[in-house]
Amino acid sequence: MYQDIIKRRIEKSVRSAFAEYQAQEDVKTKFGDPAFGYISTTHPMFDTFFSRGENDHPKNIWRPGYTMIVYYIPFAEDIPRWDEEGKTTEEWMTAIRESRWLAMNVNAAIAELLTKVGRIYSRSSTMMDWDHEKHRYNWSNKIAGYLAGIGTFGPAGCLQTEYRFGGRVGSMMTDGVFVPKPETVSGEALDEEFQKVLTACCFQGARDVHCSEEMIAACPGGAIAEDGIDRAKCQAYCETIKESDPCPEMCGHCFGF
């Protein structure tokens, strides 16, 4: 089918851009093979996340978009997150930075391919649009990755995949129809799924959240209590690592629980 041919060409372009970037002598981080997912921008869960204040809506970012192309590029090696004092290592900060640059190259490759096949497109975010008042990115590639079947959620909103190590989630939108129209889902089912995500993220206020003493003790920012993670306190600690982009990945002490 036409859609499958386009997907294969997209994935080939991404792998080519990935290989070119990885071959640069000044790139220190080693990356693994990318994973891909596709999701309609009309998926009803996007409406739910948007109406509950957890994410921007794809149609609000770019109305012509129909298909969201989502990719996940894992780190190929176990990069130490913390030093002996529990502080974020330079190696981890380098991996975060280089994975962002890699995603920019990948987005450019996808854009070039879509142009060649006569489709229009839009990037979904700058990957640095952190909202300090909402304690989150304006647009979450992780939510797109979750809905596209790439992974599941864990503490503090981390994306857990089949890969053992961290990585970078990115996305692009196109007007091309590469996925079926989403099925109609009841409001009750959508709410249940939303609550399931918040519980998996262990955010305070979510249903049935219980954090262990070990998880509470692991947080260097004192952001975790038995009833969950205080997102404001989590952000405040991560700001001490990188003020402009205080996402939980800057710390990640709770991700393994």
PDB file of C-alpha atoms in Angstrom:
ATOM      1  CA  MET A   1       0.000   0.000   0.000  1.00  0.00           C
ATOM      2  CA  TYR A   2       1.015   3.621  -0.590  1.00  0.00           C
ATOM      3  CA  GLN A   3       1.014   4.382   3.141  1.00  0.00           C
ATOM      4  CA  ASP A   4       3.406   1.518   3.886  1.00  0.00           C
ATOM      5  CA  ILE A   5       5.764   2.610   1.121  1.00  0.00           C
ATOM      6  CA  ILE A   6       5.903   6.149   2.550  1.00  0.00           C
ATOM      7  CA  LYS A   7       6.524   4.813   6.046  1.00  0.00           C
ATOM      8  CA  ARG A   8       9.425   2.697   4.806  1.00  0.00           C
ATOM      9  CA  ARG A   9      10.903   5.707   3.022  1.00  0.00           C
ATOM     10  CA  ILE A  10      10.521   7.841   6.160  1.00  0.00           C
ATOM     11  CA  GLU A  11      12.252   5.247   8.292  1.00  0.00           C
ATOM     12  CA  LYS A  12      15.042   4.841   5.746  1.00  0.00           C
ATOM     13  CA  SER A  13      15.596   8.622   5.745  1.00  0.00           C
ATOM     14  CA  VAL A  14      15.670   8.706   9.551  1.00  0.00           C
ATOM     15  CA  ARG A  15      18.236   5.915   9.733  1.00  0.00           C
ATOM     16  CA  SER A  16      20.369   7.659   7.128  1.00  0.00           C
ATOM     17  CA  ALA A  17      20.293  10.942   9.070  1.00  0.00           C
ATOM     18  CA  PHE A  18      21.052   9.021  12.259  1.00  0.00           C
ATOM     19  CA  ALA A  19      24.082   7.292  10.699  1.00  0.00           C
ATOM     20  CA  GLU A  20      25.466  10.572   9.342  1.00  0.00           C
ATOM     21  CA  TYR A  21      25.126  12.253  12.724  1.00  0.00           C
ATOM     22  CA  GLN A  22      26.621   9.329  14.623  1.00  0.00           C
ATOM     23  CA  ALA A  23      29.630   9.337  12.297  1.00  0.00           C
ATOM     24  CA  GLN A  24      30.619  12.886  13.287  1.00  0.00           C
ATOM     25  CA  GLU A  25      33.876  12.849  15.229  1.00  0.00           C
ATOM     26  CA  ASP A  26      32.710  15.351  17.853  1.00  0.00           C
ATOM     27  CA  VAL A  27      29.586  13.338  18.812  1.00  0.00           C
ATOM     28  CA  LYS A  28      30.385  11.476  22.026  1.00  0.00           C
ATOM     29  CA  THR A  29      27.083   9.658  22.653  1.00  0.00           C
ATOM     30  CA  LYS A  30      26.398   6.300  21.036  1.00  0.00           C
ATOM     31  CA  PHE A  31      22.820   5.739  19.885  1.00  0.00           C
ATOM     32  CA  GLY A  32      20.831   2.591  19.162  1.00  0.00           C
ATOM     33  CA  ASP A  33      18.446   1.698  16.350  1.00  0.00           C
ATOM     34  CA  PRO A  34      15.389   3.992  16.139  1.00  0.00           C
ATOM     35  CA  ALA A  35      11.848   2.794  16.888  1.00  0.00           C
ATOM     36  CA  PHE A  36       8.865   4.267  15.023  1.00  0.00           C
ATOM     37  CA  GLY A  37       5.171   4.861  15.643  1.00  0.00           C
ATOM     38  CA  TYR A  38       2.324   6.618  13.847  1.00  0.00           C
ATOM     39  CA  ILE A  39      -0.794   8.141  15.356  1.00  0.00           C
ATOM     40  CA  SER A  40      -3.667  10.225  14.014  1.00  0.00           C
ATOM     41  CA  THR A  41      -3.812  13.798  15.323  1.00  0.00           C
ATOM     42  CA  THR A  42      -7.554  13.199  15.710  1.00  0.00           C
ATOM     43  CA  HIS A  43      -7.005  10.450  18.281  1.00  0.00           C
ATOM     44  CA  PRO A  44      -9.501  11.212  21.083  1.00  0.00           C
ATOM     45  CA  MET A  45      -6.835  10.942  23.804  1.00  0.00           C
ATOM     46  CA  PHE A  46      -5.204  14.087  22.436  1.00  0.00           C
ATOM     47  CA  ASP A  47      -8.491  15.863  23.219  1.00  0.00           C
ATOM     48  CA  THR A  48      -8.441  14.423  26.732  1.00  0.00           C
ATOM     49  CA  PHE A  49      -4.857  15.430  27.512  1.00  0.00           C
ATOM     50  CA  PHE A  50      -5.532  18.901  26.110  1.00  0.00           C
ATOM     51  CA  SER A  51      -8.791  19.471  27.997  1.00  0.00           C
ATOM     52  CA  ARG A  52      -7.177  18.305  31.258  1.00  0.00           C
ATOM     53  CA  GLY A  53      -4.273  20.730  30.856  1.00  0.00           C
ATOM     54  CA  GLU A  54      -1.593  18.054  30.380  1.00  0.00           C
ATOM     55  CA  ASN A  55      -0.554  18.773  26.800  1.00  0.00           C
ATOM     56  CA  ASP A  56      -1.083  21.031  23.820  1.00  0.00           C
ATOM     57  CA  HIS A  57      -3.221  19.594  21.016  1.00  0.00           C
ATOM     58  CA  PRO A  58      -1.661  18.648  17.632  1.00  0.00           C
ATOM     59  CA  LYS A  59      -4.434  20.543  15.843  1.00  0.00           C
ATOM     60  CA  ASN A  60      -3.687  23.589  17.974  1.00  0.00           C
ATOM     61  CA  ILE A  61      -0.063  23.454  16.853  1.00  0.00           C
ATOM     62  CA  TRP A  62      -0.803  22.827  13.173  1.00  0.00           C
ATOM     63  CA  ARG A  63      -4.369  22.406  11.974  1.00  0.00           C
ATOM     64  CA  PRO A  64      -3.656  20.691   8.585  1.00  0.00           C
ATOM     65  CA  GLY A  65      -1.835  17.826  10.305  1.00  0.00           C
ATOM     66  CA  TYR A  66      -3.446  14.383  10.206  1.00  0.00           C
ATOM     67  CA  THR A  67      -0.662  11.882  10.880  1.00  0.00           C
ATOM     68  CA  MET A  68       1.940  12.278  13.613  1.00  0.00           C
ATOM     69  CA  ILE A  69       5.223  10.520  12.909  1.00  0.00           C
ATOM     70  CA  VAL A  70       6.872   9.571  16.208  1.00  0.00           C
ATOM     71  CA  TYR A  71      10.354   8.160  16.681  1.00  0.00           C
ATOM     72  CA  TYR A  72      12.431   7.046  19.636  1.00  0.00           C
ATOM     73  CA  ILE A  73      16.226   6.879  19.438  1.00  0.00           C
ATOM     74  CA  PRO A  74      17.727   5.100  22.456  1.00  0.00           C
ATOM     75  CA  PHE A  75      21.170   5.535  23.922  1.00  0.00           C
ATOM     76  CA  ALA A  76      23.181   2.462  22.936  1.00  0.00           C
ATOM     77  CA  GLU A  77      25.135   2.284  26.157  1.00  0.00           C
ATOM     78  CA  ASP A  78      24.497   2.674  29.861  1.00  0.00           C
ATOM     79  CA  ILE A  79      25.409   6.316  30.468  1.00  0.00           C
ATOM     80  CA  PRO A  80      25.920   7.145  34.165  1.00  0.00           C
ATOM     81  CA  ARG A  81      23.293   9.653  35.294  1.00  0.00           C
ATOM     82  CA  TRP A  82      24.888  10.566  38.623  1.00  0.00           C
ATOM     83  CA  ASP A  83      28.299  10.777  40.204  1.00  0.00           C
ATOM     84  CA  GLU A  84      29.253   9.448  43.636  1.00  0.00           C
ATOM     85  CA  GLU A  85      27.620  12.482  45.268  1.00  0.00           C
ATOM     86  CA  GLY A  86      24.337  11.890  43.426  1.00  0.00           C
ATOM     87  CA  LYS A  87      24.769  14.849  41.078  1.00  0.00           C
ATOM     88  CA  THR A  88      23.966  14.701  37.366  1.00  0.00           C
ATOM     89  CA  THR A  89      27.056  13.786  35.350  1.00  0.00           C
ATOM     90  CA  GLU A  90      28.493  15.711  32.435  1.00  0.00           C
ATOM     91  CA  GLU A  91      28.173  12.529  30.355  1.00  0.00           C
ATOM     92  CA  TRP A  92      24.404  12.494  30.905  1.00  0.00           C
ATOM     93  CA  MET A  93      24.047  16.216  30.107  1.00  0.00           C
ATOM     94  CA  THR A  94      26.074  15.654  26.932  1.00  0.00           C
ATOM     95  CA  ALA A  95      23.793  12.771  25.917  1.00  0.00           C
ATOM     96  CA  ILE A  96      20.688  14.917  26.464  1.00  0.00           C
ATOM     97  CA  ARG A  97      22.200  17.748  24.425  1.00  0.00           C
ATOM     98  CA  GLU A  98      23.460  15.550  21.592  1.00  0.00           C
ATOM     99  CA  SER A  99      20.187  13.637  21.379  1.00  0.00           C
ATOM    100  CA  ARG A 100      18.389  16.960  20.905  1.00  0.00           C
ATOM    101  CA  TRP A 101      20.715  17.867  18.042  1.00  0.00           C
ATOM    102  CA  LEU A 102      20.196  14.420  16.554  1.00  0.00           C
ATOM    103  CA  ALA A 103      16.419  14.900  16.701  1.00  0.00           C
ATOM    104  CA  MET A 104      16.771  18.180  14.825  1.00  0.00           C
ATOM    105  CA  ASN A 105      18.691  16.364  12.077  1.00  0.00           C
ATOM    106  CA  VAL A 106      16.067  13.619  11.989  1.00  0.00           C
ATOM    107  CA  ASN A 107      13.247  16.171  11.722  1.00  0.00           C
ATOM    108  CA  ALA A 108      15.033  17.797   8.790  1.00  0.00           C
ATOM    109  CA  ALA A 109      15.373  14.416   7.064  1.00  0.00           C
ATOM    110  CA  ILE A 110      11.674  13.654   7.539  1.00  0.00           C
ATOM    111  CA  ALA A 111      10.754  17.106   6.235  1.00  0.00           C
ATOM    112  CA  GLU A 112      12.909  16.606   3.133  1.00  0.00           C
ATOM    113  CA  LEU A 113      11.333  13.223   2.403  1.00  0.00           C
ATOM    114  CA  LEU A 114       7.782  14.499   2.872  1.00  0.00           C
ATOM    115  CA  THR A 115       8.496  17.382   0.500  1.00  0.00           C
ATOM    116  CA  LYS A 116       9.747  14.911  -2.136  1.00  0.00           C
ATOM    117  CA  VAL A 117       6.512  12.881  -1.961  1.00  0.00           C
ATOM    118  CA  GLY A 118       4.322  15.986  -2.165  1.00  0.00           C
ATOM    119  CA  ARG A 119       3.186  16.239   1.442  1.00  0.00           C
ATOM    120  CA  ILE A 120       3.251  19.267   3.703  1.00  0.00           C
ATOM    121  CA  TYR A 121       4.496  19.019   7.276  1.00  0.00           C
ATOM    122  CA  SER A 122       5.168  20.790  10.554  1.00  0.00           C
ATOM    123  CA  ARG A 123       7.468  20.268  13.499  1.00  0.00           C
ATOM    124  CA  SER A 124       5.550  19.671  16.711  1.00  0.00           C
ATOM    125  CA  SER A 125       7.826  21.592  19.085  1.00  0.00           C
ATOM    126  CA  THR A 126      11.203  23.181  19.701  1.00  0.00           C
ATOM    127  CA  MET A 127      11.966  20.455  22.284  1.00  0.00           C
ATOM    128  CA  MET A 128      12.818  23.277  24.703  1.00  0.00           C
ATOM    129  CA  ASP A 129       9.392  24.890  25.243  1.00  0.00           C
ATOM    130  CA  TRP A 130       9.242  24.223  28.993  1.00  0.00           C
ATOM    131  CA  ASP A 131       6.362  25.986  30.797  1.00  0.00           C
ATOM    132  CA  HIS A 132       7.491  26.851  34.332  1.00  0.00           C
ATOM    133  CA  GLU A 133       3.930  27.580  35.479  1.00  0.00           C
ATOM    134  CA  LYS A 134       2.535  24.241  34.271  1.00  0.00           C
ATOM    135  CA  HIS A 135       5.695  22.280  35.201  1.00  0.00           C
ATOM    136  CA  ARG A 136       5.824  20.588  31.808  1.00  0.00           C
ATOM    137  CA  TYR A 137       6.656  21.046  28.147  1.00  0.00           C
ATOM    138  CA  ASN A 138       3.911  22.760  26.181  1.00  0.00           C
ATOM    139  CA  TRP A 139       3.998  19.788  23.815  1.00  0.00           C
ATOM    140  CA  SER A 140       4.898  16.293  25.037  1.00  0.00           C
ATOM    141  CA  ASN A 141       6.532  13.945  22.553  1.00  0.00           C
ATOM    142  CA  LYS A 142       6.263  11.284  25.256  1.00  0.00           C
ATOM    143  CA  ILE A 143       2.468  11.415  25.165  1.00  0.00           C
ATOM    144  CA  ALA A 144       2.625  11.037  21.384  1.00  0.00           C
ATOM    145  CA  GLY A 145       5.049   8.131  21.816  1.00  0.00           C
ATOM    146  CA  TYR A 146       2.772   6.497  24.361  1.00  0.00           C
ATOM    147  CA  LEU A 147      -0.297   6.787  22.122  1.00  0.00           C
ATOM    148  CA  ALA A 148       1.710   5.513  19.139  1.00  0.00           C
ATOM    149  CA  GLY A 149       2.674   2.398  21.094  1.00  0.00           C
ATOM    150  CA  ILE A 150       6.386   3.110  21.525  1.00  0.00           C
ATOM    151  CA  GLY A 151       6.393   2.875  25.315  1.00  0.00           C
ATOM    152  CA  THR A 152       4.563   3.304  28.608  1.00  0.00           C
ATOM    153  CA  PHE A 153       4.785   5.909  31.350  1.00  0.00           C
ATOM    154  CA  GLY A 154       6.739   5.704  34.590  1.00  0.00           C
ATOM    155  CA  PRO A 155       7.587   7.985  37.550  1.00  0.00           C
ATOM    156  CA  ALA A 156       7.765  11.734  36.842  1.00  0.00           C
ATOM    157  CA  GLY A 157       6.485  11.149  33.320  1.00  0.00           C
ATOM    158  CA  CYS A 158       9.452   9.145  32.043  1.00  0.00           C
ATOM    159  CA  LEU A 159       8.834   7.006  28.968  1.00  0.00           C
ATOM    160  CA  GLN A 160       9.647   3.355  29.555  1.00  0.00           C
ATOM    161  CA  THR A 161      10.368   1.280  26.457  1.00  0.00           C
ATOM    162  CA  GLU A 162      11.735  -2.147  25.589  1.00  0.00           C
ATOM    163  CA  TYR A 163      15.184  -0.555  25.621  1.00  0.00           C
ATOM    164  CA  ARG A 164      17.111  -0.639  28.885  1.00  0.00           C
ATOM    165  CA  PHE A 165      18.613   2.806  28.475  1.00  0.00           C
ATOM    166  CA  GLY A 166      17.352   6.360  27.997  1.00  0.00           C
ATOM    167  CA  GLY A 167      16.871   8.123  24.699  1.00  0.00           C
ATOM    168  CA  ARG A 168      15.135  10.863  22.736  1.00  0.00           C
ATOM    169  CA  VAL A 169      11.505  10.948  21.594  1.00  0.00           C
ATOM    170  CA  GLY A 170      10.658  13.222  18.676  1.00  0.00           C
ATOM    171  CA  SER A 171       7.732  13.833  16.345  1.00  0.00           C
ATOM    172  CA  MET A 172       6.645  15.491  13.132  1.00  0.00           C
ATOM    173  CA  MET A 173       3.200  16.080  11.632  1.00  0.00           C
ATOM    174  CA  THR A 174       2.058  15.731   8.043  1.00  0.00           C
ATOM    175  CA  ASP A 175      -1.187  16.149   6.136  1.00  0.00           C
ATOM    176  CA  GLY A 176      -0.663  12.666   4.700  1.00  0.00           C
ATOM    177  CA  VAL A 177      -3.076   9.961   5.855  1.00  0.00           C
ATOM    178  CA  PHE A 178      -0.778   7.139   6.948  1.00  0.00           C
ATOM    179  CA  VAL A 179      -2.988   5.644   9.691  1.00  0.00           C
ATOM    180  CA  PRO A 180      -6.652   4.604   9.903  1.00  0.00           C
ATOM    181  CA  LYS A 181      -9.263   6.940  11.334  1.00  0.00           C
ATOM    182  CA  PRO A 182      -9.411   6.434  15.134  1.00  0.00           C
ATOM    183  CA  GLU A 183     -12.315   4.486  16.554  1.00  0.00           C
ATOM    184  CA  THR A 184     -14.912   6.233  18.705  1.00  0.00           C
ATOM    185  CA  VAL A 185     -14.195   5.813  22.424  1.00  0.00           C
ATOM    186  CA  SER A 186     -16.517   6.539  25.345  1.00  0.00           C
ATOM    187  CA  GLY A 187     -15.821   9.383  27.734  1.00  0.00           C
ATOM    188  CA  GLU A 188     -15.522   6.908  30.588  1.00  0.00           C
ATOM    189  CA  ALA A 189     -12.837   4.924  28.746  1.00  0.00           C
ATOM    190  CA  LEU A 190     -10.900   8.087  27.923  1.00  0.00           C
ATOM    191  CA  ASP A 191     -11.014   9.226  31.533  1.00  0.00           C
ATOM    192  CA  GLU A 192      -9.887   5.802  32.733  1.00  0.00           C
ATOM    193  CA  GLU A 193      -6.918   5.886  30.363  1.00  0.00           C
ATOM    194  CA  PHE A 194      -6.004   9.408  31.469  1.00  0.00           C
ATOM    195  CA  GLN A 195      -6.115   8.424  35.132  1.00  0.00           C
ATOM    196  CA  LYS A 196      -3.998   5.357  34.341  1.00  0.00           C
ATOM    197  CA  VAL A 197      -1.277   7.594  32.868  1.00  0.00           C
ATOM    198  CA  LEU A 198      -1.227  10.002  35.825  1.00  0.00           C
ATOM    199  CA  THR A 199      -1.044   7.073  38.244  1.00  0.00           C
ATOM    200  CA  ALA A 200       1.863   5.559  36.314  1.00  0.00           C
ATOM    201  CA  CYS A 201       3.615   8.939  36.500  1.00  0.00           C
ATOM    202  CA  CYS A 202       3.101   8.932  40.301  1.00  0.00           C
ATOM    203  CA  PHE A 203       1.966  12.558  40.313  1.00  0.00           C
ATOM    204  CA  GLN A 204       0.338  13.867  43.480  1.00  0.00           C
ATOM    205  CA  GLY A 205      -3.416  14.027  43.076  1.00  0.00           C
ATOM    206  CA  ALA A 206      -3.550  10.984  40.821  1.00  0.00           C
ATOM    207  CA  ARG A 207      -5.588   7.961  41.782  1.00  0.00           C
ATOM    208  CA  ASP A 208      -4.079   5.099  43.818  1.00  0.00           C
ATOM    209  CA  VAL A 209      -0.542   6.509  43.966  1.00  0.00           C
ATOM    210  CA  HIS A 210       1.725   5.072  46.646  1.00  0.00           C
ATOM    211  CA  CYS A 211       5.469   5.766  46.679  1.00  0.00           C
ATOM    212  CA  SER A 212       7.812   3.516  48.615  1.00  0.00           C
ATOM    213  CA  GLU A 213      10.229   4.747  51.256  1.00  0.00           C
ATOM    214  CA  GLU A 214      13.097   3.880  48.915  1.00  0.00           C
ATOM    215  CA  MET A 215      11.625   6.030  46.142  1.00  0.00           C
ATOM    216  CA  ILE A 216      11.030   8.928  48.552  1.00  0.00           C
ATOM    217  CA  ALA A 217      14.609   8.704  49.830  1.00  0.00           C
ATOM    218  CA  ALA A 218      16.017   8.578  46.288  1.00  0.00           C
ATOM    219  CA  CYS A 219      14.745  12.060  45.387  1.00  0.00           C
ATOM    220  CA  PRO A 220      17.475  14.673  46.044  1.00  0.00           C
ATOM    221  CA  GLY A 221      14.950  17.500  45.777  1.00  0.00           C
ATOM    222  CA  GLY A 222      12.529  16.264  48.421  1.00  0.00           C
ATOM    223  CA  ALA A 223       9.793  16.253  45.799  1.00  0.00           C
ATOM    224  CA  ILE A 224       8.369  12.822  46.592  1.00  0.00           C
ATOM    225  CA  ALA A 225       6.012  11.891  49.413  1.00  0.00           C
ATOM    226  CA  GLU A 226       3.999   8.735  50.022  1.00  0.00           C
ATOM    227  CA  ASP A 227       1.104  10.172  48.010  1.00  0.00           C
ATOM    228  CA  GLY A 228       3.208  11.020  44.970  1.00  0.00           C
ATOM    229  CA  ILE A 229       5.523  13.464  43.222  1.00  0.00           C
ATOM    230  CA  ASP A 230       5.111  17.200  43.764  1.00  0.00           C
ATOM    231  CA  ARG A 231       5.753  18.555  40.275  1.00  0.00           C
ATOM    232  CA  ALA A 232       6.587  22.067  41.492  1.00  0.00           C
ATOM    233  CA  LYS A 233       9.274  20.748  43.853  1.00  0.00           C
ATOM    234  CA  CYS A 234      10.585  18.410  41.166  1.00  0.00           C
ATOM    235  CA  GLN A 235      10.913  21.353  38.801  1.00  0.00           C
ATOM    236  CA  ALA A 236      12.581  23.490  41.471  1.00  0.00           C
ATOM    237  CA  TYR A 237      15.317  20.895  41.958  1.00  0.00           C
ATOM    238  CA  CYS A 238      15.810  20.295  38.230  1.00  0.00           C
ATOM    239  CA  GLU A 239      16.204  24.067  37.786  1.00  0.00           C
ATOM    240  CA  THR A 240      19.384  23.810  39.843  1.00  0.00           C
ATOM    241  CA  ILE A 241      20.727  21.537  37.090  1.00  0.00           C
ATOM    242  CA  LYS A 242      19.393  23.440  34.072  1.00  0.00           C
ATOM    243  CA  GLU A 243      17.192  26.447  34.739  1.00  0.00           C
ATOM    244  CA  SER A 244      15.890  26.876  31.177  1.00  0.00           C
ATOM    245  CA  ASP A 245      14.894  23.226  30.745  1.00  0.00           C
ATOM    246  CA  PRO A 246      14.114  21.715  34.183  1.00  0.00           C
ATOM    247  CA  CYS A 247      12.567  18.488  32.929  1.00  0.00           C
ATOM    248  CA  PRO A 248      12.791  15.364  35.156  1.00  0.00           C
ATOM    249  CA  GLU A 249      15.392  13.819  32.810  1.00  0.00           C
ATOM    250  CA  MET A 250      17.891  16.277  34.259  1.00  0.00           C
ATOM    251  CA  CYS A 251      17.687  14.245  37.470  1.00  0.00           C
ATOM    252  CA  GLY A 252      15.907  10.922  36.971  1.00  0.00           C
ATOM    253  CA  HIS A 253      16.604   9.442  40.408  1.00  0.00           C
ATOM    254  CA  CYS A 254      13.016   8.143  40.593  1.00  0.00           C
ATOM    255  CA  PHE A 255      12.829   6.624  37.117  1.00  0.00           C
ATOM    256  CA  GLY A 256      13.822   3.113  38.184  1.00  0.00           C
ATOM    257  CA  PHE A 257      10.944   2.673  40.658  1.00  0.00           C
TER     258      PHE A 257
END
